[in-house]
Coordinates of C-alpha atoms in Angstrom, one line a residue:
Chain E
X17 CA 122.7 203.1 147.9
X18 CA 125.3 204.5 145.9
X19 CA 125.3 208.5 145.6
X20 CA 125.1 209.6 142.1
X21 CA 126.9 212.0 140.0
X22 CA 124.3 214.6 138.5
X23 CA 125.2 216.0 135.0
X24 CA 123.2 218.5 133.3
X25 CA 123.5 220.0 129.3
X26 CA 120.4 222.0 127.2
X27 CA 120.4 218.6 125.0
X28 CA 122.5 215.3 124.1
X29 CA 125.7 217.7 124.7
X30 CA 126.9 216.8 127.9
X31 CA 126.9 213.0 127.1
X32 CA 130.5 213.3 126.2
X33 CA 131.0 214.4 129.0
X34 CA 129.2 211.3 130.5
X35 CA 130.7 208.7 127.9
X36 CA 134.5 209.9 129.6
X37 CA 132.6 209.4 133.8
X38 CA 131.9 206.2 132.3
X39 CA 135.4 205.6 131.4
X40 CA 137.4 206.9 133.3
X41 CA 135.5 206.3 136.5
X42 CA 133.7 203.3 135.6
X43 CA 132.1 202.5 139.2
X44 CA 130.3 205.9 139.6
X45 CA 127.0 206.4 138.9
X46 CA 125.2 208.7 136.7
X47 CA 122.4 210.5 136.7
X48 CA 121.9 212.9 133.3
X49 CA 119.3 215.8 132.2
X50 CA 119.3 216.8 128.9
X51 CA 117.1 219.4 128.3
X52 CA 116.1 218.9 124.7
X53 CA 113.0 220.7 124.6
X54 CA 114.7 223.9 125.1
X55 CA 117.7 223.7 123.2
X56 CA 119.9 225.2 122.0
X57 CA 120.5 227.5 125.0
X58 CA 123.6 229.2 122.9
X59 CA 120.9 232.3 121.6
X60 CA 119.2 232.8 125.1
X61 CA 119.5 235.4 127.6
X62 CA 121.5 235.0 130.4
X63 CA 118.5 235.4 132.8
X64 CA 117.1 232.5 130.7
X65 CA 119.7 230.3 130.7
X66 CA 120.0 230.8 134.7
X67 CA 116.7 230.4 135.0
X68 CA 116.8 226.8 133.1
X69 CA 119.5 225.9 135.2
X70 CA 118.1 226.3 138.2
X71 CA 115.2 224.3 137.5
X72 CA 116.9 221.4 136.2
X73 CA 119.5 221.7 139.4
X74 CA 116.1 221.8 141.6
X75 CA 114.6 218.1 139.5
X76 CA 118.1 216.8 140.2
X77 CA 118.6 217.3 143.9
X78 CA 115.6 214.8 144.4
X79 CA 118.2 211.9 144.1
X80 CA 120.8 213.4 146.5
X81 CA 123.6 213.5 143.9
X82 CA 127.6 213.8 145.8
X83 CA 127.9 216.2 142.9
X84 CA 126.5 218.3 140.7
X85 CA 128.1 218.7 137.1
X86 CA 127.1 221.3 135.1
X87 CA 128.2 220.0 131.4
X88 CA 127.2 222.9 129.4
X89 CA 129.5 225.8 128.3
X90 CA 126.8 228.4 128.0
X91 CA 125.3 227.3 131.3
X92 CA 128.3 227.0 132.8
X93 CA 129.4 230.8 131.9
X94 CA 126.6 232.2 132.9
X95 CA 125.0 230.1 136.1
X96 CA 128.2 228.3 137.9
X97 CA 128.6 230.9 141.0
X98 CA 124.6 231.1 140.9
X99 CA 124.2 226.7 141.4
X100 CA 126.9 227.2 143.9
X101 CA 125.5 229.7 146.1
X102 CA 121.9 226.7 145.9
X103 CA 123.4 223.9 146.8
X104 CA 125.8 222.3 149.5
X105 CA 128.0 219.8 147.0
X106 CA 130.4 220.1 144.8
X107 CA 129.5 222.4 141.4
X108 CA 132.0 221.5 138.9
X109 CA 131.8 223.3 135.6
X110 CA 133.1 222.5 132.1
X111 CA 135.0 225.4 131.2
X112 CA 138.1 225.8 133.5
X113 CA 138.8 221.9 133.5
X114 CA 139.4 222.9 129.5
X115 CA 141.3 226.4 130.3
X116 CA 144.0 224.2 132.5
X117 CA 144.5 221.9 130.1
X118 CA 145.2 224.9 127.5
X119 CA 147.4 226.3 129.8
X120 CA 148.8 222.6 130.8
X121 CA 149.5 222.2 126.7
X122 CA 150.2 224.8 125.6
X123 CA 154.0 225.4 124.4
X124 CA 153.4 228.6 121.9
X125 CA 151.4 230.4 124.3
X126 CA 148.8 231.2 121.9
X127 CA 145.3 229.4 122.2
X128 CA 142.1 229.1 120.3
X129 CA 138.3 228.5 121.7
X130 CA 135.5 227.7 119.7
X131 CA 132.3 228.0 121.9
X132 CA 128.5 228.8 121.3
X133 CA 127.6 233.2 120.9
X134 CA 126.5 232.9 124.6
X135 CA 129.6 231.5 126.2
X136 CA 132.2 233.6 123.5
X137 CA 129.8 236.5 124.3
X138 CA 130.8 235.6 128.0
X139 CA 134.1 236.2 127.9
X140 CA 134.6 233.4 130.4
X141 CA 137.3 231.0 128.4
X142 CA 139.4 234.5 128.2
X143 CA 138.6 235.3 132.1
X144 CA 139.7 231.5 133.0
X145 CA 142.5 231.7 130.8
X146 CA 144.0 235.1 131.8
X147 CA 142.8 234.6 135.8
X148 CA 145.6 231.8 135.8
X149 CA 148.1 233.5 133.1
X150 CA 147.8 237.1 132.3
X151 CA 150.1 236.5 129.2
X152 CA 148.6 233.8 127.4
X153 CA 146.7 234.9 124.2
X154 CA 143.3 233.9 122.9
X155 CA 141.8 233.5 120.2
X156 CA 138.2 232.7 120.4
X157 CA 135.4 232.2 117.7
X158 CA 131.8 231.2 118.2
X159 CA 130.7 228.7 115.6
X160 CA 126.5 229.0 116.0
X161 CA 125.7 226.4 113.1
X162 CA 127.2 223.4 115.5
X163 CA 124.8 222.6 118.0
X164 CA 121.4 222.4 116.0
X165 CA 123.4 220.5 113.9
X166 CA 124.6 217.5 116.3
X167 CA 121.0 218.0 118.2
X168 CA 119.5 216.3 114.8
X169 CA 122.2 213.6 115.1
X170 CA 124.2 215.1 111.8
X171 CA 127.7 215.1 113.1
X172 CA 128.8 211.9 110.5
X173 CA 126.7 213.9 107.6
X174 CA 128.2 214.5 104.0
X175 CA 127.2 218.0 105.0
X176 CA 129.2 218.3 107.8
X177 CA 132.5 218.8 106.9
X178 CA 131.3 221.9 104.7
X179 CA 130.0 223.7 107.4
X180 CA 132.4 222.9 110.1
X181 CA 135.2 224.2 107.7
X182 CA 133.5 227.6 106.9
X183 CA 132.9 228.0 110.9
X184 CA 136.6 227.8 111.1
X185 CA 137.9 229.3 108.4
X186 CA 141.2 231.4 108.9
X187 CA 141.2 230.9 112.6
X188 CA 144.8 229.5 112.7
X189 CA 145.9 232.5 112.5
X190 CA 148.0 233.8 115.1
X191 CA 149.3 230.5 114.8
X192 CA 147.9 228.7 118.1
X193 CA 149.2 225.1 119.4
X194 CA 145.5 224.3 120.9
X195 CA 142.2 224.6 120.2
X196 CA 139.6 224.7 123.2
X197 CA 136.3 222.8 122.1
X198 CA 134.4 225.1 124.3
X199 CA 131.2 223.3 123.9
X200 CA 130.1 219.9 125.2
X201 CA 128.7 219.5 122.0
X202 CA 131.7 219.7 120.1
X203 CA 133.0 216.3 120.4
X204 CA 131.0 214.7 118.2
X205 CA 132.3 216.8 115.3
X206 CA 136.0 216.0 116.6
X207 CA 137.3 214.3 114.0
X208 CA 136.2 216.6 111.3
X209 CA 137.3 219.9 113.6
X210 CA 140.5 218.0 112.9
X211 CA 140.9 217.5 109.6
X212 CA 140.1 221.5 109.3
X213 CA 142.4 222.8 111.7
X214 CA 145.3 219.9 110.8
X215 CA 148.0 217.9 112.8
X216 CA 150.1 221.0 114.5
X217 CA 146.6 222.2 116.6
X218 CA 145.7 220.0 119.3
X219 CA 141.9 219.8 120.3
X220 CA 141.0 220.1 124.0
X221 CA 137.6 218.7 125.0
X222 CA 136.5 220.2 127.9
X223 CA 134.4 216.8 128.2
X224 CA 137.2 214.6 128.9
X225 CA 139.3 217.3 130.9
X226 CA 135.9 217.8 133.2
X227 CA 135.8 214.0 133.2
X228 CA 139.6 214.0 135.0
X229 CA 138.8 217.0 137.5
X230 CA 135.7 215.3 138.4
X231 CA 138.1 212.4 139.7
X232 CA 139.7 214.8 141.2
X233 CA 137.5 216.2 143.0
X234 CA 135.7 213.1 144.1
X235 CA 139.5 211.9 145.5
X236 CA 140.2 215.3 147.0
X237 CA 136.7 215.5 148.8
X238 CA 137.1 211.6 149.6
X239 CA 134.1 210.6 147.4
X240 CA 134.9 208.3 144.7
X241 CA 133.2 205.5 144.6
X242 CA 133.8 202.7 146.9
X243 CA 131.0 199.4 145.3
X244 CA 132.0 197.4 143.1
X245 CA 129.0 197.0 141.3
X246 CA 128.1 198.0 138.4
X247 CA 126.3 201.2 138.6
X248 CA 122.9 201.7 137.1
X249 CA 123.0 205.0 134.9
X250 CA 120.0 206.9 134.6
X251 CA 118.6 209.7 131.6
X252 CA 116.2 212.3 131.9
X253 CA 115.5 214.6 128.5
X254 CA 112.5 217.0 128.5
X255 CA 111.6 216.7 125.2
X256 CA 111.0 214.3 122.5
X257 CA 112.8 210.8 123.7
X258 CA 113.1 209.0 120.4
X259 CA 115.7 211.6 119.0
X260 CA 118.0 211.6 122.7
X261 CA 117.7 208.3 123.0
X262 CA 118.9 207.5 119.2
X263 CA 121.8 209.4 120.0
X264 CA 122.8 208.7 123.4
X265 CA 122.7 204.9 122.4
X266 CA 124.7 206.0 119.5
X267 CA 127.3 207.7 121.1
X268 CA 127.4 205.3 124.2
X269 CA 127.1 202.0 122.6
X270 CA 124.8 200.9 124.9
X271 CA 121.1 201.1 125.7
X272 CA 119.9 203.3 127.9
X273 CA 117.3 203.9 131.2
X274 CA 115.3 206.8 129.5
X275 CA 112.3 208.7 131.2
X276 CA 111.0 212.1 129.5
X277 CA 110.4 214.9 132.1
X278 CA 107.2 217.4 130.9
X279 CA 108.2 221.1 132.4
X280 CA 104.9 222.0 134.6
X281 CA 105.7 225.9 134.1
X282 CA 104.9 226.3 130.3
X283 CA 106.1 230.3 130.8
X284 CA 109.5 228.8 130.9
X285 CA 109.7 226.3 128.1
Chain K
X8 CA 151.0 239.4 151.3
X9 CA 150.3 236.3 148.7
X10 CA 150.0 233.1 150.9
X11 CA 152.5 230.5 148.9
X12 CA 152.1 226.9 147.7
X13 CA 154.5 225.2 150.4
X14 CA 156.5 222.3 147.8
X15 CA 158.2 219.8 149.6
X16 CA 161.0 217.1 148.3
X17 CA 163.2 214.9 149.6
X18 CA 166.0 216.7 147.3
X19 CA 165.5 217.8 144.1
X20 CA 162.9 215.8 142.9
X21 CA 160.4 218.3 143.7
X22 CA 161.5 220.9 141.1
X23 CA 160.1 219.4 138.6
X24 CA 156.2 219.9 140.1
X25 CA 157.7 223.9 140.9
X26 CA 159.1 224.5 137.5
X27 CA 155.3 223.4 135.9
X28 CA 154.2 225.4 138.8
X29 CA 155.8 228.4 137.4
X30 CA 154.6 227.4 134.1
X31 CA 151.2 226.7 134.7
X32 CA 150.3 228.9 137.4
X33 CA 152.5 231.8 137.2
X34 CA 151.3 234.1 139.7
X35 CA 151.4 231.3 142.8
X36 CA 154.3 232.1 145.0
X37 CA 156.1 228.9 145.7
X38 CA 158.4 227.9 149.3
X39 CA 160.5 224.7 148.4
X40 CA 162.3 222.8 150.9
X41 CA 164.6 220.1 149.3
X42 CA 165.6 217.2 152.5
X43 CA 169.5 216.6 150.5
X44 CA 170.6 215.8 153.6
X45 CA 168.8 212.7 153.9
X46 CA 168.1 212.2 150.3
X47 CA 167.5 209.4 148.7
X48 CA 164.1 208.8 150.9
X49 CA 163.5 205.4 148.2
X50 CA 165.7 202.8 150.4
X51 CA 164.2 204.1 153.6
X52 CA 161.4 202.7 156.1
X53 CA 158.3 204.0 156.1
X54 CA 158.6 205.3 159.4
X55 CA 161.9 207.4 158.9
X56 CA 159.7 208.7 155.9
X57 CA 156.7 209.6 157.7
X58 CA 158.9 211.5 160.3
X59 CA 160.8 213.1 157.9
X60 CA 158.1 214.4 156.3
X61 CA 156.2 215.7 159.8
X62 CA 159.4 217.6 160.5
X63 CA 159.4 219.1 157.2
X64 CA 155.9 220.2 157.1
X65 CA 156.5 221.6 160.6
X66 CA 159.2 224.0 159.5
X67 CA 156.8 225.4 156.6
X68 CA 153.8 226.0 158.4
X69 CA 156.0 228.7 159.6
X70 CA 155.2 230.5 156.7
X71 CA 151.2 230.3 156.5
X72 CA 151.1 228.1 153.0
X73 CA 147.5 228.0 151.3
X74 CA 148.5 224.4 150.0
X75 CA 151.4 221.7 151.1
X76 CA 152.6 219.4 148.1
X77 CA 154.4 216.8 148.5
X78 CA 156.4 216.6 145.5
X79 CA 157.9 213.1 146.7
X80 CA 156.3 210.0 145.5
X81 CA 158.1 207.9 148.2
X82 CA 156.6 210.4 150.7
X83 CA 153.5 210.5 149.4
X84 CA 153.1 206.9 149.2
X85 CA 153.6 206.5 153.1
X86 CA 152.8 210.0 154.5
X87 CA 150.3 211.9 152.8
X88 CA 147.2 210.6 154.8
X89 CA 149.4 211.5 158.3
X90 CA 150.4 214.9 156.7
X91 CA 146.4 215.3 156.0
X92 CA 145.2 214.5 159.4
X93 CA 148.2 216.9 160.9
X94 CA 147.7 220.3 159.3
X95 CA 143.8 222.3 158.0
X96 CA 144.8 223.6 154.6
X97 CA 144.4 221.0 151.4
X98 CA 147.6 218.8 150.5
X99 CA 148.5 217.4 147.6
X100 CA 150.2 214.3 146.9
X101 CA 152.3 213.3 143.7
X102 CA 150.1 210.0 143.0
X103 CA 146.8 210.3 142.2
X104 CA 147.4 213.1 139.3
X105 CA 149.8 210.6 137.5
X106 CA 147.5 207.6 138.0
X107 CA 144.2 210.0 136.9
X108 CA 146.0 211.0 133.7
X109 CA 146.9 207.6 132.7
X110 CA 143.6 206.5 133.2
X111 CA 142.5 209.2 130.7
X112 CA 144.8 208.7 128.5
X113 CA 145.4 204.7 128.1
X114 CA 143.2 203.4 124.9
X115 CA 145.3 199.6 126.1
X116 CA 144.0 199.7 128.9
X117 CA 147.4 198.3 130.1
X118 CA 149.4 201.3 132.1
X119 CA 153.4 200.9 133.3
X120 CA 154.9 202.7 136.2
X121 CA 158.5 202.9 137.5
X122 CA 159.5 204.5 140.9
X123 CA 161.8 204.3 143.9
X124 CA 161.6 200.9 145.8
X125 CA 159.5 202.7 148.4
X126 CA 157.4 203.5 146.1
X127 CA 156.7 200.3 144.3
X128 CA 157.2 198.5 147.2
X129 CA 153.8 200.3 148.7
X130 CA 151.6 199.4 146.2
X131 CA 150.7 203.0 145.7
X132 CA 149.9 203.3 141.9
X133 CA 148.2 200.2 142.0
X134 CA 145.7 200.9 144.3
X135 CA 145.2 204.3 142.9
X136 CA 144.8 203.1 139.6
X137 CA 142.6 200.2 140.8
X138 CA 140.8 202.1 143.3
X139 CA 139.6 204.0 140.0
X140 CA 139.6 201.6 137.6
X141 CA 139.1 198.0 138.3
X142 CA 140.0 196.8 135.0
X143 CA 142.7 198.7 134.2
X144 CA 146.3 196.3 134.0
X145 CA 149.5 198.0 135.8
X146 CA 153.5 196.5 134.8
X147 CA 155.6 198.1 137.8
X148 CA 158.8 198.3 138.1
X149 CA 161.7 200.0 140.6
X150 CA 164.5 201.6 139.0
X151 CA 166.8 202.3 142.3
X152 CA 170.0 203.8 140.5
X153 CA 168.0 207.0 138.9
X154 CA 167.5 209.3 142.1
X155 CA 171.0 208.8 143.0
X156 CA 172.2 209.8 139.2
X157 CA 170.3 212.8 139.3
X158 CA 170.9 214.1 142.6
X159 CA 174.5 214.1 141.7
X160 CA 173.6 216.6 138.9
X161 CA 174.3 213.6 136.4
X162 CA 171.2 213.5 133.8
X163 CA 173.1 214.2 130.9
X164 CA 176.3 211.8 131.1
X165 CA 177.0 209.5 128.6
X166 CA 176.4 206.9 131.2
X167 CA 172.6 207.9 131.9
X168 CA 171.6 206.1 128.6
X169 CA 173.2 202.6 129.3
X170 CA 171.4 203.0 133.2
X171 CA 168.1 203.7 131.8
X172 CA 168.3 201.2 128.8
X173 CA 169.1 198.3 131.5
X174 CA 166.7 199.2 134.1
X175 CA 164.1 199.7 131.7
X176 CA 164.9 196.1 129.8
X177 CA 161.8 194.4 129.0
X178 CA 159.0 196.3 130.2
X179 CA 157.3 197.0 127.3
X180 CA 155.5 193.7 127.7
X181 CA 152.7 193.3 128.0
X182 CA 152.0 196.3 125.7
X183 CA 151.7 198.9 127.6
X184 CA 150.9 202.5 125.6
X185 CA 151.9 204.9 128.8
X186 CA 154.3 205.0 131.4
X187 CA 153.8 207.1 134.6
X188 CA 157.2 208.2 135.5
X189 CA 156.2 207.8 139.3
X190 CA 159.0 209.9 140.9
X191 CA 159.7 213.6 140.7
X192 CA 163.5 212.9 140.0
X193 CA 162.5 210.8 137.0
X194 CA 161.7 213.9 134.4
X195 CA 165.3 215.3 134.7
X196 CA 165.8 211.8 132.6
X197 CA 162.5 211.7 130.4
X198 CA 164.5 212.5 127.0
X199 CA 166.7 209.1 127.7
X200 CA 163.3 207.4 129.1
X201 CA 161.5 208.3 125.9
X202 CA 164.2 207.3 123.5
X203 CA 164.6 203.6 125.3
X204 CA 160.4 203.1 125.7
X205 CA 159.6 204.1 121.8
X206 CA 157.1 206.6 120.5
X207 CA 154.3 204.2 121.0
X208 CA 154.5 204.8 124.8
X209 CA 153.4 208.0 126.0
X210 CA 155.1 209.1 129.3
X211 CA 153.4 210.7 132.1
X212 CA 155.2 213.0 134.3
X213 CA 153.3 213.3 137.8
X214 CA 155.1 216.4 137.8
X215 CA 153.3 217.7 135.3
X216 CA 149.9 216.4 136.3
X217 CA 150.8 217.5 139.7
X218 CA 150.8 221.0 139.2
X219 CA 147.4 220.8 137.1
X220 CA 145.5 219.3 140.2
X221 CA 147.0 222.2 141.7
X222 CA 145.1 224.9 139.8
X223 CA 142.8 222.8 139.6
X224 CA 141.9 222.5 143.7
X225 CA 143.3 226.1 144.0
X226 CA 140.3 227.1 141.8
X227 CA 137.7 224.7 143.5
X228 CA 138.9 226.2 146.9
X229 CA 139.0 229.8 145.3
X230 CA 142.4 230.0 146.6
X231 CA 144.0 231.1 143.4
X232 CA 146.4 234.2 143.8
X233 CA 144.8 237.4 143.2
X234 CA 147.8 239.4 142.8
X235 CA 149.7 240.2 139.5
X236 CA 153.1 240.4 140.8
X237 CA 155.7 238.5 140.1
X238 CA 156.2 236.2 142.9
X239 CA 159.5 236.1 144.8
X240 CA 159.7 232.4 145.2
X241 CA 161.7 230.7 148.3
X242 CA 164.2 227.9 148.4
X243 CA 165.4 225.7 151.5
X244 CA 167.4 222.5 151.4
X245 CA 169.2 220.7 154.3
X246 CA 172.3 219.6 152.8
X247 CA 175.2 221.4 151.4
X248 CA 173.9 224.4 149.1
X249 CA 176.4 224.4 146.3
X250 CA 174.9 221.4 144.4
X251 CA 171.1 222.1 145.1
X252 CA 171.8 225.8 143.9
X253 CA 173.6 224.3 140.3
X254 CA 170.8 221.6 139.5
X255 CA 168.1 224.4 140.7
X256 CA 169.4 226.8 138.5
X257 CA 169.8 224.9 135.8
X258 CA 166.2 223.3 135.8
X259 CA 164.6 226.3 136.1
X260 CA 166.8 229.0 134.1
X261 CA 166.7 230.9 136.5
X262 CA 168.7 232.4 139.8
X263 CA 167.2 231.5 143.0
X264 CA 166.7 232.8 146.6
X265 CA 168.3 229.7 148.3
X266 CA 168.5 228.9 152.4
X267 CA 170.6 226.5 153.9
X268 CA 168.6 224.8 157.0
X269 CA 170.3 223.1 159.3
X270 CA 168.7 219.6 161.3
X271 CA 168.7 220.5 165.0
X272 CA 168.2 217.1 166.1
X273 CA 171.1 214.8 164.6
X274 CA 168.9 211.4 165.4
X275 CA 166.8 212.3 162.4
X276 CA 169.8 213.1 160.0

């Protein structure tokens, strides 16, 4: 049996991330939690978000994943070292992939990140960024209104463009060359974040740049993928299906294997 | 004292991974050793590679490295499994990164590469991109007369442009929409290259990509540098200095600490 990839996100989020596995590494297989009944995680406590974490990482590890991918920004800030310390694969997170590329693309030196209040609030896009290169400079800006609005499956709505441009309003200034979508979230409002921030900002998704260190990774730890088949993907979303699955089939273009998961512990829902 | 990224070439090739090195990690001290004794490694067995490559790897274990590249793509084709089984700290080859960001960025699905005859000849970058990527369709093609043009210093002449226009002739078809310049000599040449293939073909420099798998195992392996000194990088070559120190200099704008080393044994020369 082939070993999956696990990927984890508060909601439909992290299926960007899983639209690039698919694509770029078309004979892994996937195995994805979305856990829509406690979204957003942006607003929570650390401790919360940890906690959440945790428990989703602990449901995974039932199907022996080769790796676990934690395609959340807020999660990813917060819980990475802690999911490390648990488990004996591979943790790969979603926000250094999208700091290298920054750093990778960059040519003025100055770069923006747009992220939820928890992972701004972080500071861990600035940490990544500066660990690497202590002279690079950031500008970052957390844009709250984004996920609950691509969690209802708005991000083609009339509406949209309004809000995304008052999010982002006077950011280009100091004038970056890059803008970090620091939330796995945020691609499905790409085209719009485009149009606001215009043609001499290019957008970094840390979905498809965690999509190319994953491949990476896999090489580096000699675990790609060696069947030919093709894989059988699986969902899991702890809340209402109808919603996750009207997106995911959306955003995927194809139908998915969907199975709700009901939390036993109601004191952390 | 900061352990160093140990970057190895079979001229200089390689200094196009150490000057994105510098760029993108600019804290990682980096040793280069440049083989211009015995360059160009394309028309060579594999064997004479492989050993060439042992005996360079043996001198720079002297000096502790956290990570060996081997900033070759002839080399890495033929050696970089035997370097792997020979030494316990993580090595990098020059393949794999070009091939991963071709397969992320190719919307054609149709991907061209041009290399050394050893290069092609090895089939490398098609089973790395097939490996991968099943689907994807690769257009190959060995362009023998750019190493030598560039280890002689010669990458702006007049004459580059009539080289690169005839040994690229043709390869646009089928329509590819990147080009993985699979050799380290071959960004010294990527204005010309970019000017004969069009601006509907994006070029890849595995230079480039390269020295982001770098930072990016680094980070995995939390091996990046700690210090924020400015490293005092190392240069070694085994041919005559004078050249090597001109086309160093002039890549990287700036002077460099440079170290002849001379081949004991004259049966490997």
């Amino acid at each position: 049996m082939q070993q999956a990839i696990a990927i984890l996100d508060s909601g439909v989020g992290g299926l960007t991330v899983v639209k690039e596995v698919m694509r770029q590494l078309p004979q892994e297989k996937i195995i994805y939690f979305g856990d829509t009944a406690r979204t957003p995680y942006g607003p929570r406590t650390s401790e919360e978000v940890v906690q959440f974490t945790r428990q989703i990482v602990d449901y995974l590890v039932q199907f022996q994943p080769k790796m676990i991918v934690i395609a959340c920004n807020t999660a990813t800030a917060v819980a990475l070292e802690d999911i490390r310390s648990r488990v004996n694969v591979p943790v790969v997170g979603v926000i250094h992939p999208g700091a290298r590329a920054a750093i990778k693309a960059t040519q003025t030196g100055v770069v923006g990140v747009i992220g939820t209040d928890g992972t701004i609030r972080s500071g861990a896009y600035l940490n990544a960024l500066k660990q690497i290169s202590p002279a690079i400079q950031v500008v970052s800006r957390s844009c709250p209104d984004f996920v609950p609005m691509v969690e209802k499956g708005l991000f083609r709505s009339p509406e949209t463009h309004k809000v995304v441009e008052k999010s982002l309003e006077g950011l280009s200034f100091p004038p970056m060359d890059c803008l970090i979508l620091g939330c796995t979230h945020y691609p499905f409002l790409a085209d719009t974040i485009g149009e606001v921030m215009g043609p001499n900002v290019s957008l970094i998704s840390s979905a498809d740049e965690t999509a190319r260190e994953i491949s990476t990774i896999l090489y580096q730890t000699n675990h790609l993928a060696r069947s030919h088949e093709t894989p059988i993907h699986q969902f899991f979303c702890s809340g209402e299906p109808a919603m996750f699955r009207h997106i995911a089939q959306d955003w995927l273009g194809e139908q998915i294997m969907l199975q709700p998961v009901v939390w036993q512990s109601p004191s952390i829902t």
